[in-house]
Short mmCIF file of C-alpha atoms in Angstrom, two decimals:
data_model
loop_
_atom_site.label_atom_id
_atom_site.label_comp_id
_atom_site.label_asym_id
_atom_site.label_seq_id
_atom_site.Cartn_x
_atom_site.Cartn_y
_atom_site.Cartn_z
CA MET M 9 -27.95 -111.48 52.63
CA SER M 10 -29.20 -108.30 50.97
CA LEU M 11 -28.85 -107.97 47.20
CA LEU M 12 -30.38 -104.52 46.79
CA GLU M 13 -30.61 -101.60 49.21
CA ILE M 14 -32.64 -98.47 48.50
CA ARG M 15 -31.78 -95.42 50.58
CA ASP M 16 -34.00 -92.33 50.75
CA LEU M 17 -34.90 -92.64 47.07
CA LYS M 18 -36.90 -89.77 45.61
CA LYS M 19 -38.36 -89.05 42.19
CA TYR M 20 -40.08 -85.71 41.64
CA PHE M 21 -41.64 -84.71 38.34
CA PRO M 22 -41.82 -80.93 37.72
CA VAL M 23 -45.25 -79.44 37.07
CA GLY M 24 -45.45 -76.47 34.67
CA ASP M 25 -47.90 -73.58 34.74
CA GLY M 26 -49.08 -71.30 31.99
CA LEU M 27 -47.92 -70.72 28.43
CA PHE M 28 -44.22 -70.74 29.20
CA SER M 29 -44.50 -73.78 31.50
CA ARG M 30 -42.96 -72.09 34.48
CA LYS M 31 -42.40 -74.57 37.24
CA LYS M 32 -45.07 -74.34 39.94
CA GLY M 33 -44.30 -77.48 41.92
CA ASN M 34 -43.37 -81.16 41.83
CA VAL M 35 -45.30 -84.41 41.64
CA LYS M 36 -43.69 -86.37 44.46
CA ALA M 37 -44.09 -89.81 42.88
CA VAL M 38 -41.45 -91.45 45.09
CA ASP M 39 -40.74 -89.55 48.28
CA GLY M 40 -37.96 -90.94 50.45
CA VAL M 41 -38.28 -94.73 50.12
CA ASN M 42 -35.97 -97.04 52.09
CA LEU M 43 -36.06 -100.75 51.28
CA THR M 44 -33.82 -103.79 51.41
CA ILE M 45 -34.37 -106.78 49.12
CA ASN M 46 -32.63 -109.99 50.09
CA GLU M 47 -31.00 -112.36 47.65
CA GLY M 48 -33.40 -115.03 46.40
CA GLU M 49 -36.57 -113.48 47.86
CA THR M 50 -39.66 -111.88 46.35
CA LEU M 51 -40.63 -108.54 47.83
CA GLY M 52 -44.22 -107.66 46.97
CA LEU M 53 -44.98 -103.95 46.55
CA VAL M 54 -48.66 -103.06 46.92
CA GLY M 55 -50.72 -99.88 46.78
CA GLU M 56 -53.47 -98.02 44.98
CA SER M 57 -53.05 -96.83 41.40
CA GLY M 58 -50.92 -93.69 41.34
CA CYS M 59 -49.10 -94.36 44.61
CA GLY M 60 -45.70 -94.56 42.87
CA LYS M 61 -45.14 -98.34 42.66
CA SER M 62 -44.14 -98.52 39.00
CA THR M 63 -42.14 -95.30 39.21
CA LEU M 64 -40.16 -96.80 42.09
CA GLY M 65 -39.42 -99.97 40.12
CA ARG M 66 -38.24 -98.06 37.05
CA THR M 67 -36.24 -95.58 39.12
CA ILE M 68 -34.38 -98.45 40.79
CA LEU M 69 -33.27 -99.63 37.33
CA ARG M 70 -32.58 -96.05 36.19
CA LEU M 71 -35.09 -96.35 33.38
CA ILE M 72 -36.24 -93.12 35.03
CA GLU M 73 -33.52 -90.97 36.52
CA PRO M 74 -34.07 -90.34 40.26
CA THR M 75 -34.13 -86.93 41.89
CA SER M 76 -31.97 -88.07 44.81
CA GLY M 77 -31.09 -91.05 46.95
CA GLU M 78 -29.03 -94.21 46.54
CA VAL M 79 -29.61 -97.65 45.03
CA ILE M 80 -26.92 -100.08 46.20
CA PHE M 81 -26.64 -103.28 44.17
CA HIS M 82 -23.74 -105.65 44.88
CA ASP M 83 -22.07 -102.86 46.89
CA LYS M 84 -22.25 -100.45 43.94
CA ASN M 85 -24.32 -97.28 43.90
CA LEU M 86 -26.23 -97.53 40.60
CA LEU M 87 -26.96 -93.82 40.62
CA ALA M 88 -23.25 -93.01 40.52
CA LEU M 89 -22.40 -95.24 37.55
CA SER M 90 -21.40 -93.87 34.18
CA ALA M 91 -23.42 -94.75 31.08
CA ARG M 92 -20.93 -97.48 30.16
CA GLU M 93 -20.87 -98.96 33.67
CA LEU M 94 -24.67 -98.86 33.86
CA ARG M 95 -24.95 -100.68 30.53
CA GLU M 96 -22.79 -103.49 31.88
CA MET M 97 -24.84 -103.62 35.09
CA ARG M 98 -28.08 -104.01 33.12
CA ARG M 99 -27.16 -107.67 32.58
CA GLU M 100 -27.79 -108.16 36.30
CA MET M 101 -31.11 -106.27 36.48
CA GLN M 102 -34.09 -106.69 34.14
CA ILE M 103 -37.79 -105.84 34.01
CA ILE M 104 -41.01 -107.61 32.98
CA PHE M 105 -43.54 -105.02 31.87
CA GLN M 106 -47.24 -104.87 32.68
CA ASP M 107 -48.68 -104.82 29.18
CA PRO M 108 -47.62 -107.81 27.04
CA TYR M 109 -49.24 -106.16 24.01
CA ALA M 110 -47.34 -102.86 24.19
CA SER M 111 -44.00 -104.14 25.49
CA LEU M 112 -43.13 -106.24 22.41
CA ASN M 113 -42.08 -104.69 19.10
CA PRO M 114 -44.76 -105.83 16.59
CA ARG M 115 -42.26 -105.68 13.71
CA MET M 116 -39.75 -108.04 15.30
CA ARG M 117 -39.92 -111.83 15.30
CA VAL M 118 -39.99 -113.62 18.64
CA GLY M 119 -36.46 -114.97 18.20
CA ASP M 120 -35.12 -111.46 17.57
CA ILE M 121 -37.00 -110.01 20.57
CA ILE M 122 -35.58 -112.61 22.95
CA GLY M 123 -32.11 -112.51 21.41
CA GLU M 124 -31.75 -108.72 21.37
CA GLY M 125 -30.10 -108.66 24.80
CA LEU M 126 -27.66 -111.36 23.75
CA GLU M 127 -26.60 -109.17 20.82
CA ILE M 128 -26.32 -105.96 22.85
CA HIS M 129 -24.17 -107.55 25.55
CA LYS M 130 -22.27 -109.72 23.05
CA LEU M 131 -23.12 -112.91 24.92
CA ALA M 132 -23.83 -115.17 21.95
CA ARG M 133 -23.93 -115.09 18.17
CA GLY M 134 -24.85 -117.42 15.36
CA ARG M 135 -25.64 -120.99 16.34
CA ALA M 136 -24.94 -120.36 20.05
CA LYS M 137 -27.44 -117.51 20.06
CA ARG M 138 -30.13 -119.59 18.39
CA ASP M 139 -29.55 -122.47 20.82
CA ARG M 140 -29.85 -120.10 23.77
CA ILE M 141 -33.14 -118.69 22.43
CA MET M 142 -34.53 -122.20 21.93
CA GLU M 143 -33.57 -123.04 25.49
CA LEU M 144 -35.36 -119.93 26.78
CA LEU M 145 -38.50 -120.72 24.78
CA HIS M 146 -38.59 -124.15 26.38
CA GLN M 147 -38.02 -122.72 29.88
CA VAL M 148 -41.04 -120.38 29.65
CA GLY M 149 -43.38 -123.01 28.16
CA LEU M 150 -43.23 -122.08 24.47
CA ARG M 151 -42.27 -124.19 21.48
CA GLU M 152 -39.36 -124.00 19.08
CA ASP M 153 -41.67 -123.30 16.14
CA HIS M 154 -42.66 -120.02 17.86
CA TYR M 155 -39.18 -118.65 17.05
CA PRO M 156 -40.00 -117.06 13.64
CA ARG M 157 -43.48 -115.75 14.50
CA TYR M 158 -44.59 -112.20 15.29
CA PRO M 159 -46.16 -111.00 18.60
CA HIS M 160 -49.64 -110.52 17.09
CA GLU M 161 -49.85 -114.29 16.51
CA PHE M 162 -49.85 -115.00 20.27
CA SER M 163 -52.33 -114.71 23.14
CA GLY M 164 -51.75 -112.34 26.07
CA GLY M 165 -50.35 -115.10 28.28
CA GLN M 166 -47.98 -116.28 25.55
CA ARG M 167 -46.78 -112.73 24.95
CA GLN M 168 -46.00 -112.35 28.63
CA ARG M 169 -44.00 -115.59 28.45
CA ILE M 170 -42.02 -114.00 25.61
CA GLY M 171 -41.41 -110.98 27.82
CA ILE M 172 -40.18 -113.25 30.61
CA ALA M 173 -37.85 -115.06 28.20
CA ARG M 174 -36.47 -111.71 27.04
CA ALA M 175 -35.75 -110.71 30.64
CA LEU M 176 -34.02 -114.04 31.35
CA ALA M 177 -31.86 -114.01 28.22
CA VAL M 178 -28.92 -112.19 29.82
CA SER M 179 -29.04 -114.31 33.02
CA PRO M 180 -29.98 -111.53 35.48
CA LYS M 181 -29.96 -111.82 39.26
CA PHE M 182 -32.73 -109.26 39.94
CA ILE M 183 -36.00 -108.70 38.04
CA VAL M 184 -38.60 -106.01 38.53
CA CYS M 185 -42.00 -107.56 37.78
CA ASP M 186 -44.17 -104.52 37.06
CA GLU M 187 -47.75 -105.83 37.44
CA PRO M 188 -46.94 -108.71 35.06
CA VAL M 189 -50.33 -110.45 35.39
CA SER M 190 -52.77 -107.56 35.86
CA SER M 191 -53.90 -107.57 32.21
CA LEU M 192 -54.35 -111.35 32.00
CA ASP M 193 -57.31 -113.64 32.68
CA VAL M 194 -57.39 -115.20 36.16
CA SER M 195 -56.52 -118.71 34.93
CA ILE M 196 -53.58 -117.36 32.94
CA GLN M 197 -52.47 -115.29 35.92
CA ALA M 198 -52.03 -118.47 37.95
CA GLN M 199 -49.93 -120.05 35.19
CA ILE M 200 -47.61 -117.04 34.96
CA ILE M 201 -47.23 -116.79 38.75
CA ASN M 202 -46.35 -120.49 38.94
CA LEU M 203 -43.85 -120.04 36.11
CA LEU M 204 -42.16 -117.12 37.90
CA GLN M 205 -41.89 -119.18 41.08
CA GLU M 206 -40.42 -122.16 39.22
CA LEU M 207 -37.86 -119.93 37.48
CA GLN M 208 -36.94 -118.26 40.77
CA GLU M 209 -36.28 -121.58 42.44
CA ARG M 210 -34.33 -122.97 39.49
CA MET M 211 -32.22 -119.86 38.78
CA HIS M 212 -32.11 -118.32 42.28
CA LEU M 213 -33.69 -115.10 41.06
CA THR M 214 -34.68 -112.11 43.19
CA TYR M 215 -37.95 -110.29 42.41
CA LEU M 216 -39.53 -106.96 43.18
CA PHE M 217 -43.14 -107.89 42.43
CA ILE M 218 -45.35 -104.82 41.91
CA SER M 219 -49.11 -105.27 42.04
CA HIS M 220 -52.37 -103.76 43.28
CA ASP M 221 -53.85 -107.25 43.76
CA LEU M 222 -53.24 -108.46 47.30
CA ARG M 223 -54.36 -112.01 46.45
CA VAL M 224 -51.64 -112.36 43.83
CA VAL M 225 -49.02 -110.83 46.11
CA GLU M 226 -49.95 -113.20 48.94
CA HIS M 227 -49.29 -116.19 46.68
CA ILE M 228 -45.84 -115.21 45.45
CA SER M 229 -44.19 -112.88 48.00
CA HIS M 230 -41.92 -113.63 50.94
CA ARG M 231 -42.27 -110.09 52.30
CA VAL M 232 -44.79 -107.38 51.46
CA ALA M 233 -44.33 -103.59 51.42
CA ILE M 234 -47.37 -101.30 51.39
CA MET M 235 -46.97 -97.99 49.56
CA TYR M 236 -49.09 -94.87 49.91
CA LEU M 237 -48.53 -91.54 48.15
CA GLY M 238 -44.87 -92.19 47.36
CA LYS M 239 -43.93 -93.64 50.75
CA VAL M 240 -43.69 -97.13 52.27
CA VAL M 241 -46.07 -97.20 55.26
CA GLU M 242 -45.75 -100.86 56.31
CA ILE M 243 -43.46 -103.78 55.55
CA ALA M 244 -43.30 -107.29 57.01
CA ALA M 245 -43.27 -110.97 56.14
CA GLY M 246 -46.23 -111.93 53.94
CA GLU M 247 -47.98 -114.02 56.58
CA THR M 248 -47.57 -111.19 59.13
CA ILE M 249 -49.14 -108.59 56.85
CA TYR M 250 -52.16 -110.78 56.12
CA ARG M 251 -52.60 -111.96 59.70
CA ASP M 252 -51.62 -108.93 61.75
CA ALA M 253 -51.57 -105.74 59.67
CA LYS M 254 -50.97 -102.63 61.78
CA HIS M 255 -51.31 -99.58 59.54
CA PRO M 256 -54.91 -98.39 58.96
CA TYR M 257 -54.26 -98.12 55.22
CA THR M 258 -53.07 -101.74 55.05
CA ARG M 259 -56.15 -102.87 56.97
CA ALA M 260 -58.40 -101.01 54.55
CA LEU M 261 -56.72 -102.67 51.54
CA LEU M 262 -57.07 -106.12 53.10
CA SER M 263 -60.73 -105.52 53.93
CA ALA M 264 -61.44 -105.04 50.22
CA VAL M 265 -60.02 -108.44 49.23
CA PRO M 266 -62.88 -110.86 48.41
CA MET M 267 -63.11 -113.87 50.75
CA PRO M 268 -63.93 -117.26 49.19
CA GLU M 269 -65.33 -118.62 52.47
CA THR M 270 -68.92 -117.42 52.65
CA SER M 271 -69.15 -118.32 56.33
CA ARG M 272 -66.43 -115.82 57.22
CA LYS M 273 -67.72 -112.28 57.22
CA LYS M 274 -65.27 -109.44 57.08
CA GLU M 275 -66.01 -105.83 57.94
CA ARG M 276 -65.37 -103.56 54.97
CA ILE M 277 -63.31 -100.50 55.86
CA VAL M 278 -64.31 -97.52 53.71
CA LEU M 279 -61.71 -94.76 53.67
CA GLU M 280 -62.75 -91.15 53.95
CA GLY M 281 -62.23 -88.73 51.06
CA ASP M 282 -59.94 -89.10 48.06
CA VAL M 283 -56.22 -89.72 47.69
CA PRO M 284 -54.48 -86.34 48.22
CA SER M 285 -52.54 -84.74 45.38
CA PRO M 286 -48.86 -85.78 45.20
CA VAL M 287 -48.13 -82.19 44.14
CA ASN M 288 -49.23 -80.89 47.52
CA PRO M 289 -49.31 -83.83 49.97
CA PRO M 290 -50.68 -83.30 53.49
CA SER M 291 -48.32 -82.30 56.27
CA GLY M 292 -47.26 -84.88 58.82
CA CYS M 293 -48.58 -88.35 58.00
CA THR M 294 -49.84 -88.21 54.40
CA PHE M 295 -52.60 -90.69 55.27
CA HIS M 296 -54.06 -88.71 58.18
CA PRO M 297 -56.87 -86.92 56.22
CA ARG M 298 -58.40 -90.34 55.44
CA CYS M 299 -57.64 -92.10 58.72
CA ALA M 300 -60.33 -92.83 61.32
CA TYR M 301 -57.70 -93.05 64.08
CA ARG M 302 -55.88 -89.77 63.45
CA GLN M 303 -54.56 -87.74 66.39
CA PRO M 304 -53.38 -84.10 66.47
CA LEU M 305 -49.77 -85.29 66.17
CA CYS M 306 -50.55 -87.04 62.86
CA SER M 307 -50.99 -83.74 61.03
CA GLU M 308 -47.90 -82.19 62.61
CA MET M 309 -45.10 -84.75 62.30
CA GLU M 310 -44.35 -87.41 59.73
CA PRO M 311 -44.05 -90.83 61.41
CA PRO M 312 -40.82 -92.70 60.64
CA LEU M 313 -40.89 -96.32 59.51
CA ASP M 314 -40.16 -97.92 62.90
CA PHE M 315 -39.38 -101.64 63.19
CA ALA M 316 -40.09 -104.26 65.82
CA GLY M 317 -39.17 -107.87 65.08
CA GLY M 318 -38.89 -107.29 61.34
CA HIS M 319 -42.30 -105.58 61.13
CA GLY M 320 -42.02 -101.96 60.03
CA VAL M 321 -44.92 -99.51 60.48
CA SER M 322 -45.07 -95.80 59.75
CA CYS M 323 -47.82 -94.74 62.15
CA HIS M 324 -47.99 -92.65 65.34
CA VAL M 325 -50.96 -94.62 66.67
CA PHE M 326 -50.22 -98.23 65.71
CA GLY M 327 -46.45 -98.16 65.20
CA PRO M 328 -44.10 -100.05 67.56
CA ILE M 329 -42.95 -96.74 69.07
CA LYS M 330 -45.73 -94.62 70.56
CA ARG M 331 -45.18 -90.85 70.60
CA ALA M 332 -46.84 -88.34 72.87
#
């Protein structure tokens, strides 16, 4: 059963030119994304830096206002809600930010940071609020004596646990995890990933897990979506992506993942050229200037995201539907 459906979502940022900042174009950060996230699953979203992953996550929550499209959550279009209706809906949808150092107010105590959502949504006050915060501290692996301390007194992993507790405070159903472990040491990354999985199982949470690290995504995700230059180019179950990737971009990403087995040699796929500008993306398939398998059609027509057996691929050459 789907919890969230994204339909042709776009986010363009205007680009100014000259002294008077006259508009000369748009940065097409998110350019017509269609996704469905099922209740209780983790959808991993992977791509190079600058491909639009974080912008997509924040646009879904309307932390950034979209240019066009629809985000359907519990049969409601979030982009059509009033400010009051959206505020009420924010109880259902939360975010865990990438940087545990920048995402916490250094002047607020931990108890106040975690309890802020309870105050805003009028969920608990006084003793009930304090009890709820203590419960959250315990759930994320912190102690009760951490309640009165400030963020600078904690390590990076502990700060991210505080961020997780803050997101859980209002009992959401859906959480955007925006590269929540990318700034942490490898050993701490594993602890946070395990914590997120335990919380998901216990509270039946749904995650959009954004990352550039395919090893992390493989460990936590049920399905994986690959994003390139504002578009989703491949999506399938996690084991399918890692075993039988179709899109040339996905294959190149997987070839760069280090293999622990020294006996297994993997051919490194080196892409041609640089990532094109999102202000002026290539015609047709946006990946074709870097693709070793490109055909004349690739520069002329954009390939749709075609599906076969739950495996979606946006490619004229390797997609399930071949075009002349």
